[in-house]
Amino acid sequence: MRTAAAIVALAATAAVASAHSGSHSAASRKRHSEVKRASGYQLTGYYAGQDFLNLFDFATGSQNGGLANFVDEATAFNQGLVEVKNGEVHLRTASWVNPDGNSLNAIKLTSKATYAEGLYLWDVVRMPQVCGSWPAIWSTGPDWPNGGEIDLVEYVSLQSKNGFSVHTGPGCWAGSTGYTAENMLAGAQGNNCDAYATDSQGCGYRSAQNATCGIGANEEGAGVYAMEWSTAGIKAWYFPRNQIPQDITAKNPNPWSWSTPDMFISSATCDPSVYFKPQTLVVNSNICGTWPEGVWNMDNSYAGQVSGSCAALTGAATCRDYALGSASDFSHAYWRIGSFSVYNY
């Protein structure tokens, strides 16, 4: 998850990072040229509707200086923030300010089990799209950052280019090839996943393609986020609804046949068995906090936000002012999750 100190730096170096990413974006979505291997993955868990919710606890509290007040399961259902409808899980943010005058209720799911090597597929039908939102699907190990963190979906406000990132202890580096996304940080630290050395940022990558999250992805019916954790490393992809590989649809996924991943943390420079411990899965949508507030007055077109800055779009001087003054707009800050699938050898 993004932290306060480097938010401005991330935005300021976005254009520079893009200039250094030509070798990645030029290969965008090209098929692997090598002979495709048989997958060998077997479906070990498919979760939709109530079965999906049964995997998780409802965490409470707040995070990263945000205005989201994460509520327990009973409150979530009583206030209509969680619903299973037509087989999909709806996770909503409150469209009203709490009596304290400083928060809106929201959902944070944390998995009851932990997960390690395997292939994980998230079918996301719709995700938050409103200035001030900070949605994420991510995972974290024990003793952060030494147990590792993997951010599969992360963006803010009306951005449409997804952020993929990992955060580890010292010694983990991403390579410079084998993926299509663009470094969020330019220069020597761009591929350094060590959270201690990067002011907690780790190694972050922004999709080279637009419409890979948020409002842009929603307009295309969203799609599937895939993460493979293997002895080769950690890979992540996003497939729009109309480009989901047939083998995923057939529940016989073969990552060897897919396009070049958006993110690849190779075991050659970061051994997953050393830097990543069994992960707790998290799905949440924060409100304001360090990242949305930090880029509120900035032109976010580098991340696919077509409307420029949220300050200009909303007329609010700060994210906090907007959220507390226009809480009804957060009716747009909701997830619709079709399913979550787990595959193992």
mmCIF file of C-alpha atoms in Angstrom:
data_model
loop_
_atom_site.group_PDB
_atom_site.id
_atom_site.type_symbol
_atom_site.label_atom_id
_atom_site.label_comp_id
_atom_site.label_asym_id
_atom_site.label_seq_id
_atom_site.Cartn_x
_atom_site.Cartn_y
_atom_site.Cartn_z
ATOM 1 C CA MET A 1 0.000 0.000 0.000
ATOM 2 C CA ARG A 2 1.275 3.499 -0.806
ATOM 3 C CA THR A 3 2.479 5.625 2.120
ATOM 4 C CA ALA A 4 2.609 9.376 2.612
ATOM 5 C CA ALA A 5 6.249 10.344 2.200
ATOM 6 C CA ALA A 6 6.703 9.166 -1.369
ATOM 7 C CA ILE A 7 3.280 10.001 -2.833
ATOM 8 C CA VAL A 8 4.400 13.266 -4.411
ATOM 9 C CA ALA A 9 7.615 11.644 -5.614
ATOM 10 C CA LEU A 10 5.661 8.876 -7.318
ATOM 11 C CA ALA A 11 3.580 11.367 -9.253
ATOM 12 C CA ALA A 12 6.528 13.592 -10.066
ATOM 13 C CA THR A 13 8.597 10.748 -11.499
ATOM 14 C CA ALA A 14 5.756 9.163 -13.463
ATOM 15 C CA ALA A 15 6.705 10.788 -16.746
ATOM 16 C CA VAL A 16 10.369 9.959 -16.231
ATOM 17 C CA ALA A 17 9.550 6.360 -15.385
ATOM 18 C CA SER A 18 7.487 6.075 -18.547
ATOM 19 C CA ALA A 19 10.472 7.190 -20.581
ATOM 20 C CA HIS A 20 12.522 4.356 -19.121
ATOM 21 C CA SER A 21 9.844 1.731 -19.695
ATOM 22 C CA GLY A 22 9.893 1.472 -23.468
ATOM 23 C CA SER A 23 11.356 -2.019 -23.420
ATOM 24 C CA HIS A 24 8.425 -3.160 -21.298
ATOM 25 C CA SER A 25 5.588 -1.336 -23.060
ATOM 26 C CA ALA A 26 6.890 -2.283 -26.499
ATOM 27 C CA ALA A 27 6.315 -5.892 -25.552
ATOM 28 C CA SER A 28 2.886 -5.147 -24.161
ATOM 29 C CA ARG A 29 0.478 -8.026 -24.427
ATOM 30 C CA LYS A 30 2.618 -9.921 -26.911
ATOM 31 C CA ARG A 31 2.353 -13.686 -26.749
ATOM 32 C CA HIS A 32 5.321 -15.642 -25.502
ATOM 33 C CA SER A 33 7.383 -16.981 -28.389
ATOM 34 C CA GLU A 34 8.537 -20.097 -26.574
ATOM 35 C CA VAL A 35 6.729 -23.412 -26.840
ATOM 36 C CA LYS A 36 3.799 -23.381 -24.463
ATOM 37 C CA ARG A 37 3.964 -25.799 -21.546
ATOM 38 C CA ALA A 38 1.138 -27.817 -20.107
ATOM 39 C CA SER A 39 -0.071 -26.110 -16.950
ATOM 40 C CA GLY A 40 -0.684 -28.911 -14.486
ATOM 41 C CA TYR A 41 -2.745 -26.594 -12.274
ATOM 42 C CA GLN A 42 -5.753 -28.152 -10.581
ATOM 43 C CA LEU A 43 -8.683 -26.195 -9.175
ATOM 44 C CA THR A 44 -8.533 -26.455 -5.377
ATOM 45 C CA GLY A 45 -11.047 -23.752 -4.515
ATOM 46 C CA TYR A 46 -13.785 -21.793 -6.272
ATOM 47 C CA TYR A 47 -15.628 -19.204 -4.225
ATOM 48 C CA ALA A 48 -18.573 -17.047 -5.274
ATOM 49 C CA GLY A 49 -21.435 -15.399 -3.429
ATOM 50 C CA GLN A 50 -21.732 -16.420 0.212
ATOM 51 C CA ASP A 51 -18.917 -18.964 -0.208
ATOM 52 C CA PHE A 52 -16.624 -16.034 -1.018
ATOM 53 C CA LEU A 53 -17.675 -14.110 2.076
ATOM 54 C CA ASN A 54 -17.171 -17.197 4.232
ATOM 55 C CA LEU A 55 -13.435 -17.029 3.452
ATOM 56 C CA PHE A 56 -13.061 -13.701 5.230
ATOM 57 C CA ASP A 57 -13.333 -11.894 8.523
ATOM 58 C CA PHE A 58 -14.526 -8.284 8.676
ATOM 59 C CA ALA A 59 -11.672 -6.185 10.036
ATOM 60 C CA THR A 60 -12.455 -3.013 11.976
ATOM 61 C CA GLY A 61 -10.660 0.279 12.516
ATOM 62 C CA SER A 62 -8.951 2.541 9.982
ATOM 63 C CA GLN A 63 -5.713 2.637 7.981
ATOM 64 C CA ASN A 64 -3.248 5.051 6.361
ATOM 65 C CA GLY A 65 -4.894 8.153 7.778
ATOM 66 C CA GLY A 66 -8.105 7.502 5.869
ATOM 67 C CA LEU A 67 -11.678 8.451 6.697
ATOM 68 C CA ALA A 68 -12.971 4.904 6.226
ATOM 69 C CA ASN A 69 -14.286 3.358 9.418
ATOM 70 C CA PHE A 70 -14.125 -0.363 8.700
ATOM 71 C CA VAL A 71 -17.086 -2.074 10.332
ATOM 72 C CA ASP A 72 -17.830 -5.568 11.620
ATOM 73 C CA GLU A 73 -19.941 -8.100 9.750
ATOM 74 C CA ALA A 74 -23.187 -7.428 11.596
ATOM 75 C CA THR A 75 -22.961 -3.686 11.023
ATOM 76 C CA ALA A 76 -22.037 -4.203 7.381
ATOM 77 C CA PHE A 77 -25.125 -6.299 6.694
ATOM 78 C CA ASN A 78 -27.433 -4.154 8.827
ATOM 79 C CA GLN A 79 -26.391 -1.021 6.939
ATOM 80 C CA GLY A 80 -26.609 -2.661 3.515
ATOM 81 C CA LEU A 81 -22.884 -2.366 2.856
ATOM 82 C CA VAL A 82 -22.606 -6.066 1.975
ATOM 83 C CA GLU A 83 -24.950 -8.032 -0.244
ATOM 84 C CA VAL A 84 -24.934 -11.187 -2.338
ATOM 85 C CA LYS A 85 -26.917 -10.462 -5.488
ATOM 86 C CA ASN A 86 -27.183 -12.635 -8.605
ATOM 87 C CA GLY A 87 -24.248 -14.667 -7.338
ATOM 88 C CA GLU A 88 -21.972 -11.626 -7.008
ATOM 89 C CA VAL A 89 -20.630 -10.087 -3.807
ATOM 90 C CA HIS A 90 -21.327 -6.359 -3.467
ATOM 91 C CA LEU A 91 -19.068 -4.453 -1.059
ATOM 92 C CA ARG A 92 -20.226 -0.869 -0.579
ATOM 93 C CA THR A 93 -19.026 2.288 1.119
ATOM 94 C CA ALA A 94 -21.483 4.328 3.166
ATOM 95 C CA SER A 95 -22.914 7.392 1.443
ATOM 96 C CA TRP A 96 -23.384 9.232 4.736
ATOM 97 C CA VAL A 97 -21.064 10.701 7.361
ATOM 98 C CA ASN A 98 -21.028 9.066 10.786
ATOM 99 C CA PRO A 99 -22.206 11.039 13.855
ATOM 100 C CA ASP A 100 -18.559 11.712 14.753
ATOM 101 C CA GLY A 101 -18.446 13.968 11.679
ATOM 102 C CA ASN A 102 -15.108 12.512 10.626
ATOM 103 C CA SER A 103 -15.710 9.133 8.977
ATOM 104 C CA LEU A 104 -17.751 7.011 6.589
ATOM 105 C CA ASN A 105 -18.338 3.313 7.165
ATOM 106 C CA ALA A 106 -16.658 0.906 4.767
ATOM 107 C CA ILE A 107 -15.570 -2.719 4.351
ATOM 108 C CA LYS A 108 -12.216 -4.406 4.884
ATOM 109 C CA LEU A 109 -12.123 -8.172 4.387
ATOM 110 C CA THR A 110 -9.170 -10.219 5.681
ATOM 111 C CA SER A 111 -8.882 -13.910 4.879
ATOM 112 C CA LYS A 112 -9.254 -16.505 7.623
ATOM 113 C CA ALA A 113 -6.638 -18.724 5.954
ATOM 114 C CA THR A 114 -3.226 -17.833 4.550
ATOM 115 C CA TYR A 115 -2.004 -18.584 1.037
ATOM 116 C CA ALA A 116 1.384 -19.343 -0.493
ATOM 117 C CA GLU A 117 2.447 -20.913 -3.812
ATOM 118 C CA GLY A 118 -0.366 -21.232 -6.311
ATOM 119 C CA LEU A 119 -2.373 -19.456 -8.987
ATOM 120 C CA TYR A 120 -5.052 -17.019 -7.833
ATOM 121 C CA LEU A 121 -7.784 -15.586 -10.062
ATOM 122 C CA TRP A 122 -10.071 -12.725 -9.044
ATOM 123 C CA ASP A 123 -13.057 -12.129 -11.302
ATOM 124 C CA VAL A 124 -13.955 -8.507 -10.619
ATOM 125 C CA VAL A 125 -17.126 -7.227 -12.268
ATOM 126 C CA ARG A 126 -17.001 -3.679 -10.977
ATOM 127 C CA MET A 127 -14.778 -1.602 -8.695
ATOM 128 C CA PRO A 128 -14.884 1.814 -6.977
ATOM 129 C CA GLN A 129 -14.839 4.925 -9.164
ATOM 130 C CA VAL A 130 -15.030 8.235 -7.317
ATOM 131 C CA CYS A 131 -12.574 10.933 -6.309
ATOM 132 C CA GLY A 132 -11.196 10.123 -2.863
ATOM 133 C CA SER A 133 -11.558 6.342 -3.016
ATOM 134 C CA TRP A 134 -8.538 4.084 -2.433
ATOM 135 C CA PRO A 135 -9.449 0.501 -3.341
ATOM 136 C CA ALA A 136 -7.118 -2.470 -3.171
ATOM 137 C CA ILE A 137 -6.904 -6.233 -3.419
ATOM 138 C CA TRP A 138 -3.677 -7.212 -1.731
ATOM 139 C CA SER A 139 -2.004 -9.638 0.637
ATOM 140 C CA THR A 140 0.457 -9.438 3.477
ATOM 141 C CA GLY A 141 2.683 -11.803 5.398
ATOM 142 C CA PRO A 142 3.713 -11.680 9.071
ATOM 143 C CA ASP A 143 6.244 -9.191 10.451
ATOM 144 C CA TRP A 144 5.732 -6.593 7.712
ATOM 145 C CA PRO A 145 7.614 -6.043 5.474
ATOM 146 C CA ASN A 146 9.822 -9.076 6.101
ATOM 147 C CA GLY A 147 6.973 -11.492 5.350
ATOM 148 C CA GLY A 148 6.226 -9.687 2.097
ATOM 149 C CA GLU A 149 3.267 -7.805 0.671
ATOM 150 C CA ILE A 150 1.742 -8.221 -2.796
ATOM 151 C CA ASP A 151 -0.566 -5.529 -4.181
ATOM 152 C CA LEU A 152 -2.563 -6.986 -7.063
ATOM 153 C CA VAL A 153 -5.072 -4.143 -7.469
ATOM 154 C CA GLU A 154 -4.411 -0.639 -6.183
ATOM 155 C CA TYR A 155 -5.295 2.823 -7.441
ATOM 156 C CA VAL A 156 -6.996 5.980 -6.233
ATOM 157 C CA SER A 157 -9.891 8.191 -7.287
ATOM 158 C CA LEU A 158 -10.590 8.059 -11.052
ATOM 159 C CA GLN A 159 -7.286 6.524 -12.113
ATOM 160 C CA SER A 160 -7.572 3.833 -14.795
ATOM 161 C CA LYS A 161 -4.041 2.390 -14.842
ATOM 162 C CA ASN A 162 -3.655 -0.260 -12.165
ATOM 163 C CA GLY A 163 -0.772 -0.299 -9.728
ATOM 164 C CA PHE A 164 0.977 -3.619 -9.047
ATOM 165 C CA SER A 165 3.631 -3.711 -6.327
ATOM 166 C CA VAL A 166 5.478 -5.772 -3.751
ATOM 167 C CA HIS A 167 7.088 -4.773 -0.463
ATOM 168 C CA THR A 168 9.770 -6.903 1.207
ATOM 169 C CA GLY A 169 12.730 -6.850 3.531
ATOM 170 C CA PRO A 170 16.273 -6.085 2.275
ATOM 171 C CA GLY A 171 17.725 -7.930 -0.724
ATOM 172 C CA CYS A 172 14.730 -8.409 -3.027
ATOM 173 C CA TRP A 173 14.996 -6.792 -6.450
ATOM 174 C CA ALA A 174 12.776 -7.065 -9.505
ATOM 175 C CA GLY A 175 14.451 -7.622 -12.843
ATOM 176 C CA SER A 176 14.237 -5.188 -15.745
ATOM 177 C CA THR A 177 12.638 -7.546 -18.274
ATOM 178 C CA GLY A 178 9.800 -10.034 -18.492
ATOM 179 C CA TYR A 179 6.929 -7.687 -17.705
ATOM 180 C CA THR A 180 5.027 -4.876 -19.412
ATOM 181 C CA ALA A 181 4.149 -2.412 -16.649
ATOM 182 C CA GLU A 182 6.062 0.815 -16.054
ATOM 183 C CA ASN A 183 8.158 1.587 -12.981
ATOM 184 C CA MET A 184 6.442 3.972 -10.584
ATOM 185 C CA LEU A 185 9.817 5.173 -9.332
ATOM 186 C CA ALA A 186 12.521 6.190 -11.782
ATOM 187 C CA GLY A 187 16.215 5.598 -11.279
ATOM 188 C CA ALA A 188 18.245 3.041 -9.367
ATOM 189 C CA GLN A 189 15.570 2.356 -6.761
ATOM 190 C CA GLY A 190 12.838 1.617 -9.290
ATOM 191 C CA ASN A 191 13.267 -2.147 -9.003
ATOM 192 C CA ASN A 192 14.238 -2.264 -5.332
ATOM 193 C CA CYS A 193 11.459 -4.046 -3.435
ATOM 194 C CA ASP A 194 13.037 -3.398 -0.022
ATOM 195 C CA ALA A 195 10.503 -1.339 1.931
ATOM 196 C CA TYR A 196 13.201 -0.105 4.310
ATOM 197 C CA ALA A 197 15.278 1.363 1.475
ATOM 198 C CA THR A 198 12.349 2.923 -0.407
ATOM 199 C CA ASP A 199 10.453 4.689 2.374
ATOM 200 C CA SER A 200 8.001 1.757 2.541
ATOM 201 C CA GLN A 201 7.187 1.964 -1.185
ATOM 202 C CA GLY A 202 8.801 -1.286 -2.342
ATOM 203 C CA CYS A 203 8.867 -1.848 -6.102
ATOM 204 C CA GLY A 204 5.762 -0.494 -7.791
ATOM 205 C CA TYR A 205 4.619 -0.858 -11.387
ATOM 206 C CA ARG A 206 1.839 0.980 -13.188
ATOM 207 C CA SER A 207 0.073 -0.795 -16.014
ATOM 208 C CA ALA A 208 1.185 0.381 -19.445
ATOM 209 C CA GLN A 209 -2.388 -0.125 -20.616
ATOM 210 C CA ASN A 210 -5.339 2.091 -19.784
ATOM 211 C CA ALA A 211 -8.659 0.721 -18.496
ATOM 212 C CA THR A 212 -6.952 -1.823 -16.223
ATOM 213 C CA CYS A 213 -8.709 -0.630 -13.063
ATOM 214 C CA GLY A 214 -11.380 1.723 -11.825
ATOM 215 C CA ILE A 215 -13.663 3.688 -14.104
ATOM 216 C CA GLY A 216 -11.880 2.618 -17.287
ATOM 217 C CA ALA A 217 -12.101 -1.080 -16.457
ATOM 218 C CA ASN A 218 -15.712 -0.698 -15.345
ATOM 219 C CA GLU A 219 -16.654 0.694 -18.745
ATOM 220 C CA GLU A 220 -15.423 -2.575 -20.273
ATOM 221 C CA GLY A 221 -17.207 -4.828 -17.777
ATOM 222 C CA ALA A 222 -13.995 -5.238 -15.721
ATOM 223 C CA GLY A 223 -12.190 -8.594 -15.929
ATOM 224 C CA VAL A 224 -9.815 -11.028 -14.225
ATOM 225 C CA TYR A 225 -6.767 -10.238 -12.095
ATOM 226 C CA ALA A 226 -4.364 -13.176 -11.904
ATOM 227 C CA MET A 227 -1.400 -13.747 -9.606
ATOM 228 C CA GLU A 228 0.944 -16.714 -9.894
ATOM 229 C CA TRP A 229 3.341 -17.512 -7.058
ATOM 230 C CA SER A 230 5.791 -20.225 -8.077
ATOM 231 C CA THR A 231 9.449 -21.164 -7.759
ATOM 232 C CA ALA A 232 10.038 -18.958 -10.819
ATOM 233 C CA GLY A 233 8.826 -15.882 -8.958
ATOM 234 C CA ILE A 234 5.663 -13.825 -8.667
ATOM 235 C CA LYS A 235 3.717 -12.764 -11.750
ATOM 236 C CA ALA A 236 0.572 -10.673 -12.101
ATOM 237 C CA TRP A 237 -1.800 -10.028 -15.016
ATOM 238 C CA TYR A 238 -4.985 -8.165 -15.775
ATOM 239 C CA PHE A 239 -7.320 -9.459 -18.501
ATOM 240 C CA PRO A 240 -10.245 -7.250 -19.609
ATOM 241 C CA ARG A 241 -13.592 -9.008 -19.819
ATOM 242 C CA ASN A 242 -13.401 -9.453 -23.592
ATOM 243 C CA GLN A 243 -9.800 -10.717 -23.470
ATOM 244 C CA ILE A 244 -9.985 -13.353 -20.741
ATOM 245 C CA PRO A 245 -8.042 -16.413 -21.959
ATOM 246 C CA GLN A 246 -10.221 -19.344 -22.913
ATOM 247 C CA ASP A 247 -8.325 -21.632 -20.548
ATOM 248 C CA ILE A 248 -9.371 -19.441 -17.602
ATOM 249 C CA THR A 249 -12.995 -19.616 -18.674
ATOM 250 C CA ALA A 250 -12.652 -23.398 -19.005
ATOM 251 C CA LYS A 251 -11.141 -23.616 -15.486
ATOM 252 C CA ASN A 252 -7.966 -25.116 -16.939
ATOM 253 C CA PRO A 253 -5.590 -22.143 -16.732
ATOM 254 C CA ASN A 254 -2.173 -22.325 -18.358
ATOM 255 C CA PRO A 255 -0.121 -19.198 -17.547
ATOM 256 C CA TRP A 256 2.553 -20.311 -20.011
ATOM 257 C CA SER A 257 0.126 -19.552 -22.823
ATOM 258 C CA TRP A 258 -0.809 -16.094 -21.581
ATOM 259 C CA SER A 259 0.543 -12.707 -22.575
ATOM 260 C CA THR A 260 3.619 -11.258 -20.902
ATOM 261 C CA PRO A 261 2.681 -10.451 -17.286
ATOM 262 C CA ASP A 262 2.147 -6.899 -16.131
ATOM 263 C CA MET A 263 4.470 -7.542 -13.186
ATOM 264 C CA PHE A 264 7.176 -10.171 -12.709
ATOM 265 C CA ILE A 265 9.347 -10.483 -9.614
ATOM 266 C CA SER A 266 11.842 -13.116 -10.721
ATOM 267 C CA SER A 267 13.270 -15.682 -8.323
ATOM 268 C CA ALA A 268 16.656 -14.962 -9.912
ATOM 269 C CA THR A 269 16.754 -11.677 -8.000
ATOM 270 C CA CYS A 270 14.102 -12.262 -5.306
ATOM 271 C CA ASP A 271 13.531 -15.804 -4.050
ATOM 272 C CA PRO A 272 9.844 -16.049 -3.023
ATOM 273 C CA SER A 273 10.639 -18.724 -0.443
ATOM 274 C CA VAL A 274 12.883 -16.209 1.331
ATOM 275 C CA TYR A 275 10.994 -12.951 0.946
ATOM 276 C CA PHE A 276 7.343 -14.029 1.010
ATOM 277 C CA LYS A 277 5.683 -15.964 3.807
ATOM 278 C CA PRO A 278 2.084 -17.282 3.733
ATOM 279 C CA GLN A 279 -0.129 -14.334 2.941
ATOM 280 C CA THR A 280 -3.381 -13.026 4.390
ATOM 281 C CA LEU A 281 -5.645 -11.778 1.586
ATOM 282 C CA VAL A 282 -7.240 -8.344 1.927
ATOM 283 C CA VAL A 283 -10.025 -6.579 0.015
ATOM 284 C CA ASN A 284 -10.835 -3.037 1.063
ATOM 285 C CA SER A 285 -11.773 0.443 -0.080
ATOM 286 C CA ASN A 286 -10.327 3.276 1.954
ATOM 287 C CA ILE A 287 -11.514 6.880 1.766
ATOM 288 C CA CYS A 288 -8.954 9.656 1.397
ATOM 289 C CA GLY A 289 -5.801 8.937 3.408
ATOM 290 C CA THR A 290 -2.202 9.512 2.391
ATOM 291 C CA TRP A 291 -2.347 8.625 -1.307
ATOM 292 C CA PRO A 292 -5.646 10.233 -2.455
ATOM 293 C CA GLU A 293 -4.925 13.312 -0.343
ATOM 294 C CA GLY A 294 -1.339 13.490 -1.576
ATOM 295 C CA VAL A 295 -2.311 13.665 -5.262
ATOM 296 C CA TRP A 296 -5.613 15.535 -4.834
ATOM 297 C CA ASN A 297 -4.368 18.723 -6.508
ATOM 298 C CA MET A 298 -2.277 16.970 -9.154
ATOM 299 C CA ASP A 299 -3.038 16.132 -12.756
ATOM 300 C CA ASN A 300 -3.449 12.340 -12.581
ATOM 301 C CA SER A 301 -3.470 11.792 -16.346
ATOM 302 C CA TYR A 302 -0.212 9.836 -15.984
ATOM 303 C CA ALA A 303 -2.335 7.169 -14.273
ATOM 304 C CA GLY A 304 -5.182 7.280 -16.777
ATOM 305 C CA GLN A 305 -7.390 9.797 -14.974
ATOM 306 C CA VAL A 306 -8.920 11.744 -17.843
ATOM 307 C CA SER A 307 -10.385 14.506 -15.692
ATOM 308 C CA GLY A 308 -7.029 15.874 -14.477
ATOM 309 C CA SER A 309 -7.075 16.657 -10.752
ATOM 310 C CA CYS A 310 -9.833 15.781 -8.319
ATOM 311 C CA ALA A 311 -9.544 19.286 -6.877
ATOM 312 C CA ALA A 312 -10.520 20.769 -10.238
ATOM 313 C CA LEU A 313 -13.203 18.165 -10.860
ATOM 314 C CA THR A 314 -14.935 18.468 -7.475
ATOM 315 C CA GLY A 315 -14.161 22.045 -6.483
ATOM 316 C CA ALA A 316 -13.035 20.799 -3.058
ATOM 317 C CA ALA A 317 -9.697 21.993 -1.698
ATOM 318 C CA THR A 318 -8.920 18.660 -0.029
ATOM 319 C CA CYS A 319 -10.017 15.061 -0.242
ATOM 320 C CA ARG A 320 -11.285 15.277 3.317
ATOM 321 C CA ASP A 321 -13.454 18.305 2.519
ATOM 322 C CA TYR A 322 -14.953 16.498 -0.445
ATOM 323 C CA ALA A 323 -15.666 13.215 1.335
ATOM 324 C CA LEU A 324 -17.284 14.837 4.359
ATOM 325 C CA GLY A 325 -19.159 17.401 2.279
ATOM 326 C CA SER A 326 -20.302 15.144 -0.575
ATOM 327 C CA ALA A 327 -20.631 11.758 1.108
ATOM 328 C CA SER A 328 -23.470 10.733 -1.200
ATOM 329 C CA ASP A 329 -20.956 10.526 -4.064
ATOM 330 C CA PHE A 330 -19.370 7.539 -2.325
ATOM 331 C CA SER A 331 -22.295 5.445 -3.455
ATOM 332 C CA HIS A 332 -19.964 4.937 -6.458
ATOM 333 C CA ALA A 333 -17.240 3.429 -4.237
ATOM 334 C CA TYR A 334 -18.291 -0.196 -4.391
ATOM 335 C CA TRP A 335 -17.003 -3.573 -5.535
ATOM 336 C CA ARG A 336 -18.864 -6.325 -7.361
ATOM 337 C CA ILE A 337 -16.816 -9.509 -7.154
ATOM 338 C CA GLY A 338 -17.849 -12.456 -9.289
ATOM 339 C CA SER A 339 -15.529 -15.107 -7.889
ATOM 340 C CA PHE A 340 -12.147 -16.024 -6.447
ATOM 341 C CA SER A 341 -10.397 -19.178 -7.651
ATOM 342 C CA VAL A 342 -7.362 -21.014 -6.284
ATOM 343 C CA TYR A 343 -5.265 -23.438 -8.327
ATOM 344 C CA ASN A 344 -2.394 -25.609 -7.152
ATOM 345 C CA TYR A 345 -0.191 -28.345 -8.553
#
